[in-house]
Protein backbone atom coordinates (compact mmCIF):
# COMPACT_ATOMS: atom_id res chain seq x y z
CA UNK A 1 0.00 0.00 0.00
CA UNK A 2 1.40 3.38 -0.99
CA UNK A 3 1.56 6.28 1.47
CA UNK A 4 -1.44 7.99 -0.13
CA UNK A 5 -3.56 4.89 0.31
CA UNK A 6 -2.39 4.61 3.95
CA UNK A 7 -3.38 8.22 4.51
CA UNK A 8 -6.81 7.72 2.97
CA UNK A 9 -7.31 4.51 4.99
CA UNK A 10 -6.31 6.38 8.18
CA UNK A 11 -8.79 9.13 7.27
CA UNK A 12 -11.66 6.69 6.74
CA UNK A 13 -10.90 4.89 10.01
CA UNK A 14 -10.47 8.16 11.87
CA UNK A 15 -13.75 9.60 10.58
CA UNK A 16 -15.57 6.42 11.60
CA UNK A 17 -13.99 6.54 15.08
CA UNK A 18 -15.01 10.20 15.47
CA UNK A 19 -18.56 9.41 14.48
CA UNK A 20 -18.70 6.60 17.00
CA UNK A 21 -17.25 8.55 19.94
CA UNK A 22 -20.08 8.46 22.47
CA UNK A 23 -18.96 11.34 24.68
CA UNK A 24 -16.36 14.09 24.96
CA UNK A 25 -13.83 11.88 26.73
CA UNK A 26 -14.01 9.23 23.97
CA UNK A 27 -13.64 11.97 21.37
CA UNK A 28 -10.50 13.33 23.06
CA UNK A 29 -9.05 9.80 22.95
CA UNK A 30 -9.75 9.58 19.20
CA UNK A 31 -7.94 12.87 18.64
CA UNK A 32 -4.89 11.59 20.48
CA UNK A 33 -5.03 8.28 18.58
CA UNK A 34 -4.95 9.96 15.14
CA UNK A 35 -3.42 13.41 15.54
CA UNK A 36 -1.32 12.98 18.70
CA UNK A 37 2.43 12.67 18.74
CA UNK A 38 2.18 8.91 18.49
CA UNK A 39 -0.97 9.05 16.40
CA UNK A 40 -1.63 7.21 13.15
CA UNK A 41 -1.45 10.29 10.93
CA UNK A 42 1.78 11.46 12.57
CA UNK A 43 3.36 8.08 11.97
CA UNK A 44 2.38 8.15 8.28
CA UNK A 45 3.75 11.68 7.89
CA UNK A 46 7.02 10.57 9.39
CA UNK A 47 7.30 8.16 6.51
CA UNK A 48 7.21 11.10 4.04
CA UNK A 49 10.98 11.47 4.52
CA UNK A 50 11.54 8.30 2.54
CA UNK A 51 9.64 9.62 -0.51
CA UNK A 52 11.22 11.09 -3.62
CA UNK A 53 11.19 14.87 -4.12
CA UNK A 54 8.60 14.45 -6.91
CA UNK A 55 6.20 12.40 -4.84
CA UNK A 56 6.43 14.45 -1.69
CA UNK A 57 4.29 17.54 -2.61
CA UNK A 58 1.35 15.44 -3.81
CA UNK A 59 1.43 13.16 -0.78
CA UNK A 60 1.96 16.16 1.51
CA UNK A 61 -1.14 17.75 0.03
CA UNK A 62 -3.18 14.63 0.69
CA UNK A 63 -1.76 14.51 4.23
CA UNK A 64 -2.87 18.09 4.88
CA UNK A 65 -6.30 17.36 3.48
CA UNK A 66 -6.62 14.29 5.72
CA UNK A 67 -5.58 16.29 8.79
CA UNK A 68 -8.03 19.06 7.87
CA UNK A 69 -10.82 16.54 7.34
CA UNK A 70 -10.13 14.89 10.71
CA UNK A 71 -9.91 18.28 12.49
CA UNK A 72 -13.16 19.40 10.94
CA UNK A 73 -14.91 16.15 11.89
CA UNK A 74 -13.50 16.39 15.44
CA UNK A 75 -14.76 19.95 15.80
CA UNK A 76 -18.20 19.07 14.51
CA UNK A 77 -18.51 16.04 16.74
CA UNK A 78 -17.22 18.07 19.70
CA UNK A 79 -19.96 20.60 19.22
CA UNK A 80 -22.63 17.94 18.89
CA UNK A 81 -21.47 16.08 22.00
CA UNK A 82 -21.17 19.31 24.03
CA UNK A 83 -24.66 20.45 23.29
CA UNK A 84 -26.00 16.95 24.00
CA UNK A 85 -24.17 17.01 27.36
CA UNK A 86 -25.61 20.42 28.13
CA UNK A 87 -29.07 19.33 27.23
CA UNK A 88 -28.74 16.25 29.41
CA UNK A 89 -27.61 18.38 32.33
CA UNK A 90 -30.44 20.85 31.86
CA UNK A 91 -32.91 17.99 31.66
CA UNK A 92 -31.59 16.34 34.81
CA UNK A 93 -31.53 19.59 36.78
CA UNK A 94 -34.85 20.88 35.53
CA UNK A 95 -37.55 21.78 38.04
CA UNK A 96 -40.97 20.80 36.86
CA UNK A 97 -43.05 23.66 38.11
CA UNK A 98 -46.21 21.94 36.94
CA UNK A 99 -45.79 19.02 39.39
CA UNK A 100 -48.52 19.18 42.04
CA UNK A 101 -47.12 20.06 45.47
CA UNK A 102 -47.30 17.86 48.52
CA UNK A 103 -50.74 18.47 50.04
CA UNK A 104 -50.92 19.07 53.78
CA UNK A 105 -54.31 17.90 55.00
CA UNK A 106 -56.24 20.71 56.65
CA UNK A 107 -57.99 19.78 59.86
CA UNK A 108 -61.09 21.38 61.23
CA UNK A 109 -62.56 21.82 64.66
CA UNK A 110 -63.93 18.68 66.24
CA UNK A 111 -67.70 18.32 66.34
CA UNK A 112 -67.72 18.76 70.13
CA UNK A 113 -65.87 22.07 69.90
CA UNK A 114 -68.07 23.23 67.03
CA UNK A 115 -71.34 22.43 68.80
CA UNK A 116 -70.05 24.09 71.97
CA UNK A 117 -69.14 27.20 69.99
CA UNK A 118 -72.55 27.25 68.30
CA UNK A 119 -74.41 27.03 71.61
CA UNK A 120 -72.20 29.72 73.14
CA UNK A 121 -72.80 31.91 70.10
CA UNK A 122 -76.58 31.61 70.44
CA UNK A 123 -76.53 32.64 74.10
CA UNK A 124 -73.96 35.40 73.61
CA UNK A 125 -76.55 36.81 71.22
CA UNK A 126 -79.02 36.90 74.13
CA UNK A 127 -76.58 38.84 76.31
CA UNK A 128 -75.08 35.94 78.27
CA UNK A 129 -71.41 35.77 79.32
CA UNK A 130 -69.23 32.69 79.53
CA UNK A 131 -68.17 31.67 83.05
CA UNK A 132 -65.87 28.75 83.76
CA UNK A 133 -65.04 26.69 86.81
CA UNK A 134 -62.57 23.98 87.84
CA UNK A 135 -62.89 20.36 86.71
CA UNK A 136 -61.43 19.18 90.00
CA UNK A 137 -64.11 20.46 92.32
CA UNK A 138 -65.13 20.47 95.96
CA UNK A 139 -68.05 18.31 97.05
CA UNK A 140 -69.54 21.50 98.42
CA UNK A 141 -69.93 23.13 94.99
CA UNK A 142 -70.77 19.97 93.10
CA UNK A 143 -73.39 18.70 95.54
CA UNK A 144 -74.01 20.44 98.88
CA UNK A 145 -74.57 24.00 97.67
CA UNK A 146 -76.71 22.58 94.88
CA UNK A 147 -79.13 21.27 97.49
CA UNK A 148 -78.10 17.65 97.02
CA UNK A 149 -78.82 15.65 100.19
CA UNK A 150 -75.89 13.78 101.81
CA UNK A 151 -77.37 10.39 100.90
CA UNK A 152 -78.12 11.24 97.26
CA UNK A 153 -77.06 8.33 95.00
CA UNK A 154 -75.08 10.62 92.65
CA UNK A 155 -72.63 11.20 95.49
CA UNK A 156 -71.79 7.52 95.77
CA UNK A 157 -68.46 6.10 94.77
CA UNK A 158 -70.23 4.19 92.03
CA UNK A 159 -71.16 7.44 90.28
CA UNK A 160 -68.49 9.97 91.15
CA UNK A 161 -64.70 9.98 90.78
CA UNK A 162 -63.27 11.13 94.08
CA UNK A 163 -59.76 12.53 94.08
CA UNK A 164 -57.61 10.69 96.55
CA UNK A 165 -55.23 12.63 98.68
CA UNK A 166 -51.98 10.68 98.64
CA UNK A 167 -50.70 12.53 101.68
CA UNK A 168 -52.31 9.77 103.72
CA UNK A 169 -55.37 11.65 104.88
CA UNK A 170 -57.61 8.83 106.21
CA UNK A 171 -60.93 10.28 105.08
CA UNK A 172 -59.64 10.92 101.58
CA UNK A 173 -58.11 7.48 101.19
CA UNK A 174 -61.28 5.78 102.35
CA UNK A 175 -63.17 7.46 99.52
CA UNK A 176 -64.89 10.11 101.60
CA UNK A 177 -62.78 12.81 100.04
CA UNK A 178 -64.40 16.19 99.61
CA UNK A 179 -62.47 16.66 96.35
CA UNK A 180 -63.89 15.13 93.19
CA UNK A 181 -64.02 15.40 89.43
CA UNK A 182 -67.14 17.47 88.87
CA UNK A 183 -70.05 15.34 87.67
CA UNK A 184 -71.84 18.34 86.14
CA UNK A 185 -71.20 21.96 85.20
CA UNK A 186 -73.83 23.10 87.72
CA UNK A 187 -71.19 23.97 90.38
CA UNK A 188 -70.19 26.90 88.17
CA UNK A 189 -73.63 28.35 88.98
CA UNK A 190 -72.75 28.41 92.65
CA UNK A 191 -69.28 29.85 92.10
CA UNK A 192 -70.75 32.56 89.87
CA UNK A 193 -73.49 33.51 92.34
CA UNK A 194 -70.93 33.63 95.18
CA UNK A 195 -68.87 36.08 93.17
CA UNK A 196 -71.44 38.24 91.45
CA UNK A 197 -74.61 40.11 92.20
CA UNK A 198 -77.72 39.76 89.99
CA UNK A 199 -78.53 40.37 87.22
CA UNK A 200 -76.62 37.24 86.18
CA UNK A 201 -76.77 35.74 82.69
CA UNK A 202 -74.04 33.15 82.24
CA UNK A 203 -73.25 30.10 80.17
CA UNK A 204 -70.69 27.55 81.36
CA UNK A 205 -69.33 24.96 78.95
CA UNK A 206 -66.89 22.39 80.27
CA UNK A 207 -65.83 18.81 80.81
CA UNK A 208 -67.51 16.62 83.39
CA UNK A 209 -66.78 13.10 84.67
CA UNK A 210 -68.86 10.16 85.81
CA UNK A 211 -68.06 6.58 86.70
CA UNK A 212 -69.92 5.21 83.72
CA UNK A 213 -68.76 2.47 81.39
CA UNK A 214 -68.59 3.85 77.84
CA UNK A 215 -71.50 2.59 75.75
CA UNK A 216 -73.53 4.05 72.87
CA UNK A 217 -75.20 6.61 75.14
CA UNK A 218 -72.64 7.09 77.96
CA UNK A 219 -69.07 8.34 78.22
CA UNK A 220 -67.08 8.57 81.47
CA UNK A 221 -65.89 12.00 80.39
CA UNK A 222 -68.15 14.28 78.44
CA UNK A 223 -69.04 17.93 77.89
CA UNK A 224 -71.88 19.91 79.40
CA UNK A 225 -73.14 23.41 78.96
CA UNK A 226 -74.81 25.03 81.90
CA UNK A 227 -76.94 28.14 81.75
CA UNK A 228 -77.95 30.37 84.65
CA UNK A 229 -80.12 33.44 84.83
CA UNK A 230 -80.82 35.35 88.05
CA UNK A 231 -82.75 38.60 87.89
CA UNK A 232 -85.87 40.27 89.22
CA UNK A 233 -89.14 38.89 87.89
CA UNK A 234 -87.74 35.86 86.07
CA UNK A 235 -90.46 33.24 85.53
CA UNK A 236 -90.86 29.81 84.00
CA UNK A 237 -92.18 31.57 80.89
CA UNK A 238 -88.75 33.21 80.43
CA UNK A 239 -87.14 29.77 80.70
CA UNK A 240 -89.51 28.32 78.10
CA UNK A 241 -89.05 31.22 75.71
CA UNK A 242 -85.27 31.09 76.05
CA UNK A 243 -85.05 27.36 75.41
CA UNK A 244 -87.53 27.54 72.52
CA UNK A 245 -85.33 30.18 70.93
CA UNK A 246 -82.26 28.03 71.51
CA UNK A 247 -83.86 24.92 69.97
CA UNK A 248 -84.98 26.82 66.89
CA UNK A 249 -81.53 28.32 66.37
CA UNK A 250 -79.76 25.02 67.03
CA UNK A 251 -81.99 22.51 65.28
CA UNK A 252 -84.12 24.61 62.92
CA UNK A 253 -87.28 26.72 63.10
CA UNK A 254 -89.64 23.79 62.43
CA UNK A 255 -88.62 21.80 65.50
CA UNK A 256 -90.97 21.76 68.48
CA UNK A 257 -90.14 21.59 72.17
CA UNK A 258 -91.84 19.76 74.98
CA UNK A 259 -91.32 20.30 78.72
CA UNK A 260 -91.80 17.23 80.92
CA UNK A 261 -91.89 17.56 84.74
CA UNK A 262 -88.76 16.11 86.31
CA UNK A 263 -86.71 16.38 89.48
CA UNK A 264 -83.34 18.02 90.06
CA UNK A 265 -82.20 18.90 93.60
CA UNK A 266 -81.17 22.44 92.61
CA UNK A 267 -84.29 23.52 90.73
CA UNK A 268 -87.97 23.67 91.68
CA UNK A 269 -89.99 23.11 89.59
CA UNK A 270 -87.74 21.13 87.26
CA UNK A 271 -88.29 19.83 83.76
CA UNK A 272 -86.67 17.84 81.04
CA UNK A 273 -86.90 19.29 77.56
CA UNK A 274 -87.48 17.23 74.44
CA UNK A 275 -87.14 18.36 70.84
CA UNK A 276 -89.33 16.85 68.13
CA UNK A 277 -87.51 14.14 66.18
CA UNK A 278 -85.92 15.58 63.04
CA UNK A 279 -86.01 12.29 61.20
CA UNK A 280 -89.72 11.42 61.45
CA UNK A 281 -90.92 14.93 62.30
CA UNK A 282 -92.60 13.62 65.42
CA UNK A 283 -94.39 10.69 63.84
CA UNK A 284 -92.20 8.10 65.55
CA UNK A 285 -89.22 6.18 64.17
CA UNK A 286 -86.28 4.07 65.33
CA UNK A 287 -84.09 7.11 66.05
CA UNK A 288 -86.60 8.50 68.59
CA UNK A 289 -87.66 5.03 69.77
CA UNK A 290 -91.10 5.66 68.29
CA UNK A 291 -91.84 8.50 70.69
CA UNK A 292 -91.43 11.34 68.19
CA UNK A 293 -89.32 13.19 70.77
CA UNK A 294 -85.63 13.38 71.73
CA UNK A 295 -84.52 14.50 75.19
CA UNK A 296 -81.94 17.29 75.03
CA UNK A 297 -81.59 18.95 78.40
CA UNK A 298 -82.63 19.44 82.01
CA UNK A 299 -83.79 22.73 83.47
CA UNK A 300 -85.83 24.43 86.15
CA UNK A 301 -86.32 27.45 88.38
CA UNK A 302 -83.40 27.92 90.79
CA UNK A 303 -84.34 26.40 94.16
CA UNK A 304 -84.48 29.03 96.96
CA UNK A 305 -82.22 26.71 99.01
CA UNK A 306 -79.46 27.26 96.44
CA UNK A 307 -79.92 31.03 96.73
CA UNK A 308 -79.62 30.54 100.48
CA UNK A 309 -76.12 29.02 100.10
CA UNK A 310 -74.85 31.99 98.12
CA UNK A 311 -76.63 34.77 99.96
CA UNK A 312 -79.00 35.89 97.21
CA UNK A 313 -82.34 37.20 98.45
CA UNK A 314 -84.91 34.75 97.07
CA UNK A 315 -87.75 37.16 97.91
CA UNK A 316 -86.35 39.70 95.49
CA UNK A 317 -84.70 37.51 92.86
CA UNK A 318 -85.75 34.46 90.91
CA UNK A 319 -83.83 32.58 88.27
CA UNK A 320 -83.68 29.62 85.97
CA UNK A 321 -80.98 27.17 85.08
CA UNK A 322 -80.47 24.53 82.45
CA UNK A 323 -77.86 21.96 81.54
CA UNK A 324 -77.24 20.02 78.36
CA UNK A 325 -74.82 17.36 77.16
CA UNK A 326 -72.86 18.50 74.13
CA UNK A 327 -72.09 14.97 72.87
CA UNK A 328 -75.77 14.19 72.98
CA UNK A 329 -76.68 17.35 71.05
CA UNK A 330 -73.97 16.53 68.48
CA UNK A 331 -75.28 12.98 68.13
CA UNK A 332 -78.86 14.20 67.67
CA UNK A 333 -77.93 16.92 65.22
CA UNK A 334 -75.67 14.76 63.05
CA UNK A 335 -77.26 11.34 63.60
CA UNK A 336 -74.16 9.89 65.29
CA UNK A 337 -75.43 6.49 66.46
CA UNK A 338 -72.82 5.91 69.20
CA UNK A 339 -71.31 8.59 71.46
CA UNK A 340 -68.04 6.65 71.62
CA UNK A 341 -67.43 7.45 67.96
CA UNK A 342 -66.91 11.08 68.97
CA UNK A 343 -63.86 10.31 71.09
CA UNK A 344 -62.24 7.42 69.26
CA UNK A 345 -59.94 9.66 67.22
CA UNK A 346 -61.66 8.86 63.94
CA UNK A 347 -60.05 11.29 61.49
CA UNK A 348 -63.32 11.75 59.63
CA UNK A 349 -64.48 13.93 62.53
CA UNK A 350 -61.53 16.26 61.91
CA UNK A 351 -61.34 16.40 58.12
CA UNK A 352 -62.45 19.60 56.48
CA UNK A 353 -65.95 19.31 55.13
N1 LIG B 1 -76.72 19.04 86.06
C1 LIG B 1 -77.77 18.26 85.44
C2 LIG B 1 -77.23 16.93 85.00
O1 LIG B 1 -76.06 16.77 84.95
C3 LIG B 1 -78.34 18.99 84.27
C4 LIG B 1 -79.14 20.15 84.72
C5 LIG B 1 -80.48 20.01 84.99
C6 LIG B 1 -78.55 21.38 84.92
C7 LIG B 1 -81.25 21.04 85.40
C8 LIG B 1 -79.33 22.44 85.36
C9 LIG B 1 -80.68 22.25 85.60
O2 LIG B 1 -78.81 23.65 85.56
O3 LIG B 1 -81.40 23.30 86.03
O4 LIG B 1 -77.99 16.05 84.70
Coordinates of C-alpha atoms and ligand atoms in Angstrom, one line a residue, residues 142 146 183-187 189 208 210 222 224-228 239 262-272 295 297-302 320-325, ligand 1:
X142 CA -70.8 20.0 93.1
X146 CA -76.7 22.6 94.9
X183 CA -70.1 15.3 87.7
X184 CA -71.8 18.3 86.1
X185 CA -71.2 22.0 85.2
X186 CA -73.8 23.1 87.7
X187 CA -71.2 24.0 90.4
X189 CA -73.6 28.4 89.0
X208 CA -67.5 16.6 83.4
X210 CA -68.9 10.2 85.8
X222 CA -68.1 14.3 78.4
X224 CA -71.9 19.9 79.4
X225 CA -73.1 23.4 79.0
X226 CA -74.8 25.0 81.9
X227 CA -76.9 28.1 81.8
X228 CA -78.0 30.4 84.7
X239 CA -87.1 29.8 80.7
X262 CA -88.8 16.1 86.3
X263 CA -86.7 16.4 89.5
X264 CA -83.3 18.0 90.1
X265 CA -82.2 18.9 93.6
X266 CA -81.2 22.4 92.6
X267 CA -84.3 23.5 90.7
X268 CA -88.0 23.7 91.7
X269 CA -90.0 23.1 89.6
X270 CA -87.7 21.1 87.3
X271 CA -88.3 19.8 83.8
X272 CA -86.7 17.8 81.0
X295 CA -84.5 14.5 75.2
X297 CA -81.6 19.0 78.4
X298 CA -82.6 19.4 82.0
X299 CA -83.8 22.7 83.5
X300 CA -85.8 24.4 86.1
X301 CA -86.3 27.4 88.4
X302 CA -83.4 27.9 90.8
X320 CA -83.7 29.6 86.0
X321 CA -81.0 27.2 85.1
X322 CA -80.5 24.5 82.5
X323 CA -77.9 22.0 81.5
X324 CA -77.2 20.0 78.4
X325 CA -74.8 17.4 77.2
Ligands
LIG1 N1 -76.7 19.0 86.1 C1 -77.8 18.3 85.4 C2 -77.2 16.9 85.0 O1 -76.1 16.8 84.9 C3 -78.3 19.0 84.3 C4 -79.1 20.1 84.7 C5 -80.5 20.0 85.0 C6 -78.5 21.4 84.9 C7 -81.2 21.0 85.4 C8 -79.3 22.4 85.4 C9 -80.7 22.3 85.6 O2 -78.8 23.6 85.6 O3 -81.4 23.3 86.0 O4 -78.0 16.1 84.7

